[in-house]
Coordinates of C-alpha atoms in Angstrom, one line a residue:
Chain A
M1 CA 89.1 121.8 126.0
S2 CA 91.9 119.2 125.6
R3 CA 91.6 115.7 127.0
G4 CA 95.4 115.6 127.5
F5 CA 95.5 118.8 129.6
R6 CA 92.6 117.6 131.6
W7 CA 94.3 114.3 132.5
T8 CA 97.4 116.2 133.3
L9 CA 95.4 118.6 135.5
G10 CA 93.6 115.6 137.4
F11 CA 97.0 113.9 137.9
C12 CA 98.8 116.8 139.0
V13 CA 96.1 118.0 141.5
G14 CA 95.5 114.4 142.8
V15 CA 99.3 113.9 143.5
G16 CA 99.6 117.4 144.8
A17 CA 96.8 116.8 147.1
V18 CA 99.0 115.3 149.4
V19 CA 100.9 118.4 150.3
P20 CA 98.2 120.5 151.8
L21 CA 97.2 117.4 153.8
A22 CA 100.6 116.7 155.0
V23 CA 101.2 120.4 155.9
I24 CA 98.1 120.4 158.1
V25 CA 98.8 117.0 159.7
L26 CA 102.4 117.5 160.3
S27 CA 101.9 121.1 161.6
A28 CA 99.2 119.8 164.0
V29 CA 101.6 117.5 165.6
F30 CA 104.0 120.5 166.5
S31 CA 101.2 123.1 167.0
P32 CA 97.5 122.1 167.0
A33 CA 96.4 125.5 168.0
G34 CA 98.5 127.2 165.2
V35 CA 96.9 125.0 162.7
A36 CA 93.6 125.5 163.9
V37 CA 94.0 129.1 163.7
G38 CA 95.3 128.7 160.2
V39 CA 92.6 126.5 159.0
V40 CA 89.8 128.8 160.2
L41 CA 91.3 131.9 158.8
G42 CA 92.4 130.3 155.7
A43 CA 88.8 129.0 155.1
V44 CA 87.3 132.6 155.8
Y45 CA 90.0 134.2 153.4
T46 CA 89.4 131.7 150.7
A47 CA 85.6 132.1 150.9
L48 CA 86.0 135.9 150.9
I49 CA 88.3 136.2 147.9
I50 CA 86.1 133.8 145.9
W51 CA 83.2 135.8 146.8
L52 CA 84.8 139.0 145.7
L53 CA 86.1 137.4 142.4
R54 CA 82.5 136.2 141.6
L55 CA 81.3 139.7 142.0
L56 CA 83.4 140.8 139.0
P57 CA 82.3 140.0 135.3
I58 CA 85.7 138.4 134.9
W59 CA 84.4 135.2 136.6
P60 CA 83.7 132.7 133.7
R61 CA 79.9 132.3 133.2
G62 CA 78.5 128.8 133.6
I63 CA 81.7 127.5 134.8
S64 CA 81.8 124.3 136.9
A65 CA 82.7 124.2 140.4
W66 CA 85.5 121.9 139.5
W67 CA 87.4 124.7 138.0
V68 CA 87.7 126.5 141.4
V69 CA 88.6 123.2 143.1
M70 CA 91.2 122.5 140.5
C71 CA 92.7 126.1 140.6
L72 CA 92.9 125.9 144.5
G73 CA 94.4 122.4 144.3
W74 CA 97.0 123.5 141.8
G75 CA 98.0 126.3 143.9
S76 CA 98.1 124.6 147.3
G77 CA 99.4 121.3 146.1
T78 CA 101.1 121.0 142.7
S79 CA 102.8 124.3 143.1
M80 CA 104.1 123.4 146.5
V81 CA 105.4 120.0 145.3
A82 CA 107.5 121.9 142.7
A83 CA 108.6 124.5 145.2
F84 CA 109.8 121.9 147.7
L85 CA 111.8 120.1 144.9
T86 CA 113.4 123.0 143.3
A87 CA 113.9 125.5 146.4
G88 CA 116.8 123.4 148.0
P89 CA 118.9 123.2 144.9
L90 CA 118.4 127.0 144.2
I91 CA 119.5 127.7 147.8
H92 CA 122.6 125.6 147.1
I93 CA 123.4 127.4 143.9
V94 CA 122.6 131.0 145.3
E95 CA 124.9 130.2 148.4
Y96 CA 127.7 128.8 146.2
V97 CA 127.6 132.0 143.9
G98 CA 127.6 134.0 147.1
W99 CA 124.5 136.2 146.3
T100 CA 122.9 135.4 149.7
E101 CA 120.7 138.6 149.6
A102 CA 118.6 137.1 146.8
L103 CA 118.5 133.7 148.5
A104 CA 114.7 133.9 149.4
S105 CA 114.2 135.7 145.9
W106 CA 115.5 132.8 143.8
A107 CA 114.1 130.0 146.1
G108 CA 110.7 131.5 146.2
A109 CA 110.1 133.4 143.0
Y110 CA 111.8 131.1 140.5
P111 CA 109.9 127.7 141.1
E112 CA 106.7 129.2 142.4
E113 CA 106.0 131.7 139.7
I114 CA 106.9 128.9 137.0
I115 CA 104.7 126.4 138.3
K116 CA 101.8 128.6 139.1
T117 CA 101.9 130.1 135.7
A118 CA 102.0 126.7 134.2
G119 CA 98.9 125.8 136.1
V120 CA 97.1 128.6 134.6
G121 CA 97.8 127.2 131.0
V122 CA 96.8 123.7 132.0
V123 CA 93.6 125.0 133.6
L124 CA 92.6 127.1 130.6
F125 CA 93.0 124.3 128.2
S126 CA 91.1 122.0 130.6
F127 CA 87.8 123.9 130.7
R128 CA 85.7 124.6 127.6
R129 CA 84.3 127.7 129.1
L130 CA 87.6 129.6 129.6
T131 CA 87.9 131.5 126.2
R132 CA 88.7 135.1 127.1
P133 CA 92.0 136.8 128.4
W134 CA 90.2 137.7 131.8
H135 CA 89.6 134.1 132.5
G136 CA 93.4 133.8 132.5
L137 CA 93.2 136.6 135.1
A138 CA 90.7 134.8 137.2
T139 CA 92.4 131.5 136.9
G140 CA 95.7 132.9 138.1
A141 CA 94.0 134.7 141.1
L142 CA 92.5 131.3 142.3
I143 CA 95.7 129.4 141.8
G144 CA 97.6 132.1 143.8
L145 CA 94.9 132.1 146.3
G146 CA 95.4 128.4 147.0
F147 CA 99.2 128.9 147.3
E148 CA 98.9 131.8 149.6
V149 CA 96.5 130.1 151.8
I150 CA 98.5 126.9 152.4
E151 CA 101.7 129.0 152.8
N152 CA 100.0 131.1 155.4
I153 CA 98.7 128.1 157.2
S154 CA 102.3 126.4 157.1
Y155 CA 104.1 129.7 158.2
G156 CA 101.4 130.3 161.0
A157 CA 101.6 126.9 162.3
T158 CA 105.4 126.5 162.2
L159 CA 106.2 130.1 163.6
A160 CA 103.4 129.9 166.1
P161 CA 105.6 128.3 168.9
S162 CA 108.1 131.1 168.6
H163 CA 105.6 133.4 170.3
L164 CA 106.6 134.0 173.9
E165 CA 103.0 133.6 175.2
S166 CA 101.0 131.1 173.2
D167 CA 100.6 129.5 169.8
V168 CA 97.3 131.1 169.3
L169 CA 98.7 134.6 169.5
G170 CA 101.8 133.4 167.6
A171 CA 99.6 132.1 164.5
L172 CA 97.4 135.1 164.6
E173 CA 100.5 137.5 164.6
I174 CA 101.9 135.7 161.5
W175 CA 98.4 135.8 159.7
V176 CA 97.9 139.6 160.5
L177 CA 101.6 140.4 159.4
R178 CA 101.4 138.4 156.1
L179 CA 97.8 139.7 155.2
S180 CA 98.6 143.4 156.3
A181 CA 102.3 143.8 155.2
G182 CA 101.5 142.6 151.5
P183 CA 98.0 141.4 151.0
I184 CA 97.0 139.3 148.1
L185 CA 100.6 138.8 146.9
H186 CA 100.4 135.4 145.4
I187 CA 97.0 136.1 144.2
G188 CA 98.0 139.2 142.4
W189 CA 101.2 137.9 141.0
T190 CA 99.6 134.7 139.4
A191 CA 96.7 136.9 138.2
L192 CA 99.1 139.1 136.3
A193 CA 100.9 136.0 134.9
G194 CA 97.5 134.5 134.1
W195 CA 96.3 137.6 132.3
G196 CA 99.3 137.6 130.0
L197 CA 98.7 133.8 129.2
G198 CA 94.9 134.5 128.6
L199 CA 95.9 137.4 126.1
A200 CA 98.3 135.1 124.5
L201 CA 95.8 132.3 124.0
F202 CA 92.6 134.3 123.3
A203 CA 93.4 137.6 121.7
A204 CA 92.5 137.2 118.0
G205 CA 94.5 138.2 115.0
R206 CA 97.8 138.3 116.6
S207 CA 101.1 136.8 115.4
P208 CA 102.8 134.0 117.1
S209 CA 105.7 136.1 118.3
W210 CA 103.2 138.5 119.9
R211 CA 101.6 135.7 121.8
V212 CA 104.9 134.4 123.0
T213 CA 106.2 137.9 123.9
T214 CA 102.9 138.7 125.8
A215 CA 102.9 135.5 127.8
L216 CA 106.5 135.7 128.8
G217 CA 106.4 139.5 129.4
W218 CA 103.6 139.2 132.0
F219 CA 105.3 136.2 133.6
M220 CA 108.4 138.3 134.0
V221 CA 106.4 141.0 135.6
A222 CA 105.2 138.5 138.2
F223 CA 108.5 137.0 138.5
V224 CA 110.4 140.4 138.9
L225 CA 107.7 141.5 141.4
H226 CA 108.1 138.4 143.5
F227 CA 111.8 138.4 143.2
G228 CA 112.0 142.1 144.5
W229 CA 109.4 141.4 147.4
N230 CA 111.8 138.6 148.8
Y231 CA 115.1 140.5 148.4
V232 CA 116.8 141.0 151.7
S233 CA 119.8 143.2 151.4
D234 CA 122.4 143.5 154.0
N235 CA 121.6 147.2 153.9
D236 CA 118.2 147.8 155.7
A237 CA 117.5 150.9 153.6
I238 CA 117.9 149.0 150.4
T239 CA 115.6 146.4 151.7
I240 CA 113.0 148.9 152.7
A241 CA 113.3 150.9 149.5
T242 CA 112.9 147.6 147.4
F243 CA 109.9 146.8 149.4
F244 CA 108.1 150.2 148.6
V245 CA 109.2 150.1 145.0
V246 CA 107.7 146.8 144.4
A247 CA 104.4 147.7 146.2
A248 CA 104.3 150.9 144.2
V249 CA 104.5 149.1 140.9
F250 CA 102.6 146.0 141.9
Y251 CA 99.2 147.1 143.3
P252 CA 98.7 149.9 140.7
T253 CA 99.5 147.4 137.9
L254 CA 97.1 144.9 139.2
I255 CA 94.3 147.4 139.7
V256 CA 94.8 148.8 136.1
V257 CA 94.9 145.2 134.6
T258 CA 91.9 144.2 136.7
V259 CA 89.9 147.3 135.7
R260 CA 90.8 146.8 132.0
A261 CA 89.7 143.1 132.2
V262 CA 86.4 144.2 133.9
R263 CA 85.6 146.7 131.1
Q264 CA 86.6 144.3 128.4
A265 CA 84.4 141.5 130.0
R266 CA 81.5 144.0 130.2
A267 CA 81.9 145.0 126.8
D268 CA 82.2 141.7 125.4
R269 CA 79.0 140.8 123.4
S270 CA 80.4 137.8 121.7
Y271 CA 80.3 135.6 124.7
V272 CA 77.3 133.5 124.5
Y273 CA 76.4 130.4 126.6
T274 CA 73.0 128.6 126.8
E275 CA 71.4 127.6 130.0
Y276 CA 70.7 124.1 128.6
P277 CA 72.5 122.2 125.7
I278 CA 70.7 122.8 122.5
T279 CA 69.7 119.5 121.1
S280 CA 67.0 120.6 118.4
V281 CA 66.9 123.1 115.7
K282 CA 63.7 124.5 117.4
Q283 CA 66.0 125.7 120.2
L284 CA 68.2 127.6 117.9
P285 CA 67.6 131.2 118.1
V286 CA 67.6 133.5 115.1
V287 CA 69.7 135.9 116.8
S288 CA 71.9 138.8 115.8
I289 CA 73.8 139.8 118.8
M290 CA 74.4 143.4 119.1
P291 CA 75.1 145.7 122.1
G292 CA 71.8 146.3 124.0
D293 CA 70.0 143.6 122.0
G294 CA 68.3 140.6 123.4
A295 CA 68.5 139.2 126.9
V296 CA 71.6 139.7 128.9
D297 CA 72.9 138.6 132.3
K298 CA 74.1 140.9 135.1
S299 CA 77.4 141.3 133.4
G300 CA 75.9 142.0 130.0
H301 CA 76.6 138.8 128.4
P302 CA 73.9 137.7 126.1
V303 CA 71.8 134.8 127.6
I304 CA 69.8 132.6 125.4
Q305 CA 67.0 130.7 126.9
P306 CA 66.1 127.4 125.4
G307 CA 62.9 127.2 123.6
T308 CA 62.9 131.1 122.8
R309 CA 63.8 133.1 119.7
H310 CA 65.5 136.3 119.7
R311 CA 65.2 138.4 116.5
S312 CA 67.1 141.4 115.9
Chain B
M1 CA 86.7 142.2 113.1
R2 CA 86.7 139.6 115.8
T3 CA 88.4 140.4 119.1
Y4 CA 88.8 137.0 120.5
Q5 CA 89.4 133.5 119.5
L6 CA 88.5 130.1 121.0
Q7 CA 91.1 127.7 122.2
P8 CA 93.1 125.9 119.5
A9 CA 91.3 122.8 118.4
R10 CA 94.4 120.6 118.6
S11 CA 96.5 121.4 121.6
G12 CA 99.1 118.5 121.5
T13 CA 101.9 120.7 120.5
M14 CA 100.8 123.2 123.2
W15 CA 100.9 120.5 125.7
W16 CA 104.5 119.6 124.9
W17 CA 105.7 123.2 125.1
L18 CA 104.0 124.1 128.1
L19 CA 104.8 121.2 130.3
G20 CA 108.2 120.6 128.7
A21 CA 109.3 124.1 129.2
T22 CA 107.9 124.0 132.8
A23 CA 109.8 120.7 133.4
V24 CA 113.1 122.0 131.9
A25 CA 112.9 125.2 134.0
L26 CA 112.4 123.4 137.1
F27 CA 115.0 120.7 136.6
I28 CA 117.9 122.9 135.5
P29 CA 118.4 124.1 139.2
I30 CA 118.4 120.5 140.4
I31 CA 120.9 119.5 137.8
I32 CA 123.2 122.3 138.3
S33 CA 123.1 121.9 142.1
A34 CA 124.1 118.2 141.6
F35 CA 127.2 119.3 140.0
L36 CA 128.3 121.9 142.5
P37 CA 130.5 121.1 145.7
A38 CA 129.1 121.6 148.9
V39 CA 129.1 125.2 150.2
T40 CA 131.3 125.7 153.2
Y41 CA 131.0 128.7 155.5
E42 CA 134.0 130.8 156.9
D43 CA 134.5 130.5 160.8
E44 CA 133.6 133.7 162.6
Q45 CA 133.7 134.7 166.3
V46 CA 130.6 133.6 168.0
T47 CA 128.5 136.5 169.1
L48 CA 125.1 136.5 170.7
G49 CA 122.6 139.5 171.2
Y50 CA 123.1 143.0 169.8
D51 CA 123.6 146.5 170.8
E52 CA 124.4 147.1 174.6
W53 CA 124.0 143.3 175.3
E54 CA 126.1 141.8 172.5
I55 CA 128.4 139.0 174.1
T56 CA 131.2 137.1 172.4
L57 CA 132.2 133.3 173.1
G58 CA 135.6 131.9 172.8
Q59 CA 134.6 129.6 169.7
R60 CA 134.9 130.5 166.1
C61 CA 132.3 128.7 164.1
P62 CA 130.4 129.2 160.8
W63 CA 127.2 131.3 160.9
V64 CA 124.6 129.3 159.0
E65 CA 121.5 131.2 157.8
S66 CA 118.4 129.1 156.9
T67 CA 114.8 130.0 156.0
M68 CA 113.7 129.4 159.5
D69 CA 116.4 129.4 162.0
D70 CA 119.9 131.1 161.9
A71 CA 122.5 129.4 164.1
W72 CA 126.1 129.1 164.9
D73 CA 127.0 125.6 163.8
C74 CA 129.9 124.8 166.2
P75 CA 131.6 121.4 166.5
G76 CA 129.3 119.2 168.7
V77 CA 126.9 122.1 169.4
T78 CA 124.5 124.3 167.5
I79 CA 124.0 127.7 169.2
M80 CA 120.9 130.0 168.8
G81 CA 120.4 133.2 170.3
R82 CA 117.4 135.6 170.5
Q83 CA 117.0 138.8 172.2
T84 CA 113.5 140.2 172.9
E85 CA 111.6 142.5 175.1
T86 CA 110.8 141.1 178.6
T87 CA 107.7 139.3 179.2
D88 CA 105.4 138.9 182.2
D89 CA 106.3 135.2 182.5
P90 CA 110.0 134.5 181.8
E91 CA 109.6 130.7 182.9
H92 CA 106.9 130.2 180.5
A93 CA 108.8 132.1 177.7
L94 CA 111.8 130.1 178.4
F95 CA 109.9 126.8 177.9
R96 CA 108.3 128.2 174.7
V97 CA 111.7 129.1 173.3
A98 CA 113.1 125.8 174.2
R99 CA 110.1 124.0 172.7
D100 CA 110.3 126.3 169.3
A101 CA 113.8 125.1 168.7
T102 CA 113.2 121.5 168.6
Y103 CA 109.3 121.1 168.6
A104 CA 110.2 118.5 171.1
A105 CA 107.6 118.1 173.7
W106 CA 108.8 119.3 177.2
D107 CA 108.3 117.3 180.4
P108 CA 107.0 119.9 183.0
S109 CA 109.3 118.3 185.5
S110 CA 112.4 119.2 183.5
T111 CA 115.3 120.6 185.5
L112 CA 115.0 124.3 185.8
V113 CA 117.7 126.3 187.4
E114 CA 117.2 129.8 188.6
D115 CA 120.2 131.9 189.6
G116 CA 119.4 135.7 189.7
P117 CA 118.7 136.8 186.3
G118 CA 119.4 133.7 184.5
R119 CA 117.4 130.4 184.1
L120 CA 118.5 127.2 182.7
L121 CA 116.4 124.4 181.4
I122 CA 117.7 120.9 180.7
N123 CA 115.5 118.8 178.3
P124 CA 115.4 115.1 179.3
E125 CA 113.7 114.0 176.0
Y126 CA 116.1 115.7 173.6
P127 CA 119.7 116.8 173.7
E128 CA 118.8 120.4 174.5
V129 CA 119.7 123.0 177.0
A130 CA 118.0 126.4 176.9
M131 CA 118.8 129.6 179.0
S132 CA 117.4 133.0 179.5
F133 CA 118.8 136.0 181.1
Q134 CA 117.0 139.2 182.1
G135 CA 118.6 142.4 181.4
S136 CA 119.3 145.4 183.9
G137 CA 120.8 148.8 183.7
A138 CA 121.3 149.6 180.0
T139 CA 119.6 146.4 178.9
S140 CA 116.6 146.8 181.3
G141 CA 113.5 145.6 179.7
E142 CA 115.3 143.1 177.5
Q143 CA 115.6 139.4 177.9
M144 CA 118.1 137.0 175.9
F145 CA 117.5 133.4 175.2
V146 CA 120.2 130.9 174.3
V147 CA 119.5 127.5 173.0
L148 CA 122.1 124.7 172.6
M149 CA 121.5 121.4 170.8
G150 CA 124.3 118.8 170.4
T151 CA 126.3 116.2 172.3
P152 CA 126.0 116.5 176.1
S153 CA 129.7 117.3 176.7
S154 CA 129.7 120.2 174.1
M155 CA 126.4 121.4 175.5
A156 CA 127.8 121.3 179.1
E157 CA 131.0 123.3 178.1
T158 CA 129.1 125.9 176.1
A159 CA 126.3 126.3 178.7
D160 CA 128.9 127.1 181.3
E161 CA 130.8 129.6 179.1
V162 CA 127.5 131.3 178.2
W163 CA 126.3 131.3 181.7
Q164 CA 129.7 133.1 182.7
A165 CA 129.5 135.5 179.8
Y166 CA 126.4 136.9 181.1
G167 CA 127.9 137.8 184.3
L168 CA 126.9 134.7 186.4
G169 CA 129.3 132.4 188.0
P170 CA 130.5 129.1 186.6
L171 CA 127.5 126.5 186.4
D172 CA 126.9 124.6 189.4
E173 CA 128.9 121.3 189.3
E174 CA 125.7 119.2 189.8
I175 CA 124.0 121.1 186.9
Y176 CA 127.1 120.8 184.9
A177 CA 127.1 117.0 185.4
E178 CA 123.4 116.7 184.6
I179 CA 123.8 118.3 181.2
R180 CA 126.8 116.3 180.5
E181 CA 125.2 113.0 181.4
G182 CA 121.5 113.6 181.3
A183 CA 120.3 115.9 178.6
G184 CA 118.6 114.0 176.0
Q185 CA 119.0 110.8 177.5
D186 CA 115.4 109.8 176.9
H187 CA 115.8 110.9 173.3
F188 CA 114.4 108.3 170.9
D189 CA 117.1 106.3 169.1
L190 CA 116.6 103.8 166.6
R191 CA 119.8 102.0 167.9
D192 CA 118.0 101.1 171.1
F193 CA 115.6 99.1 169.1
L194 CA 117.9 97.2 166.8
P195 CA 119.7 94.1 167.7
A196 CA 123.3 94.4 168.7
D197 CA 124.9 92.3 165.9
I198 CA 123.4 94.6 163.4
L199 CA 124.9 97.6 164.9
E200 CA 128.3 95.8 165.1
V201 CA 128.4 95.5 161.1

């Protein structure tokens, strides 16, 4: 845990918190019904994803609730600030170059994947309990969740008035479209980038060049997938083909990585945490941690109860 | 052999690398953009609708794509078109399309003109005119919306041209005059609240 990273995290999330509040308040001026639909669906979606993630052993044991709050805050606030600042100049550059088919790709993928991945790094260094590669995956998923929800609320409320019958139907249509045609996109992209960062930071016995290559490689996977998803060709066939190719690469990759992370988390016997701070040598266990030895929690992590001694 | 390692005890260098690289990556486009000239768009013939129902207006203007609304950016007036399937309540749909374009609140007593398949709505709060046309024959089951935003005189001329392009006659003179003099007359303008001597500077 680094105090510098922790101050950075607090500052960035604190400043960025203005964004989700502004999105909700400003959108409510235009379409109160659209915002209401978005806030309710966003809350349900957030709770559902967090609940699902908590079922997996990749969820850091004994982690503070602040970790969740900070991840969601970085995704929904800090990331949005960076996206707002950089998207306009990127659009200008892409239009100037004349590559308008990639307008949304550059304006979306470039600033968003950079700032979300940076957020994973800042969060990983801010919490002492984040010490394994799969913690990068989980952190990335939560940051992506924050981004995805505020983006859906924003799009839902802004586009709700374009429905010819009502704002409620308009907002619902946008939410259903975004959740069905490309579910968990931001969650998955940032999770993959976070997995790479987690490997780079927490895998032992690796060279510095391997760490840099791994972190950048997984970041590029997230970037290219996002870039491809946003690409709108003048030729509809190319747009649709790109859409299917990205989906065919993204979802299997996410599943493979998640399964691998879950297996590694289950197999990890070196991850130990105590229910209470150990303040006396009497609490120190004489323990040799071996697979199947001693008390373990639901995920197989050894749990040392204070005041008890485990002997091999 | 250990598989995992803890976070590095000293992370100052990492802090500079991570945040420095992020800041540089995000600021590069801002700096490049600042040195590029503004993008200009080529003029094209203004067309609205598609397939059987595409109409062409006399103006040539740039087609400006944005992330939210694509529009023809003509001198004095912005023209947006949208072709959809017909709905049960065309009048309600027209009010909604008009509101969608500006997010401006609409007075229910706004002037609404109905002439056969055409409807025209004048926004008294904002410089905006919205029109809708119900299809028939080959375009049966389709409806076309056209929204104009700009100066009253340009909107009046363009509304008249669009109205005729969709097979309706010239706009009624009273309606034409109302757009020319009335659309957006209640629009909030900061100049209305400033002392005259400031405006003269």
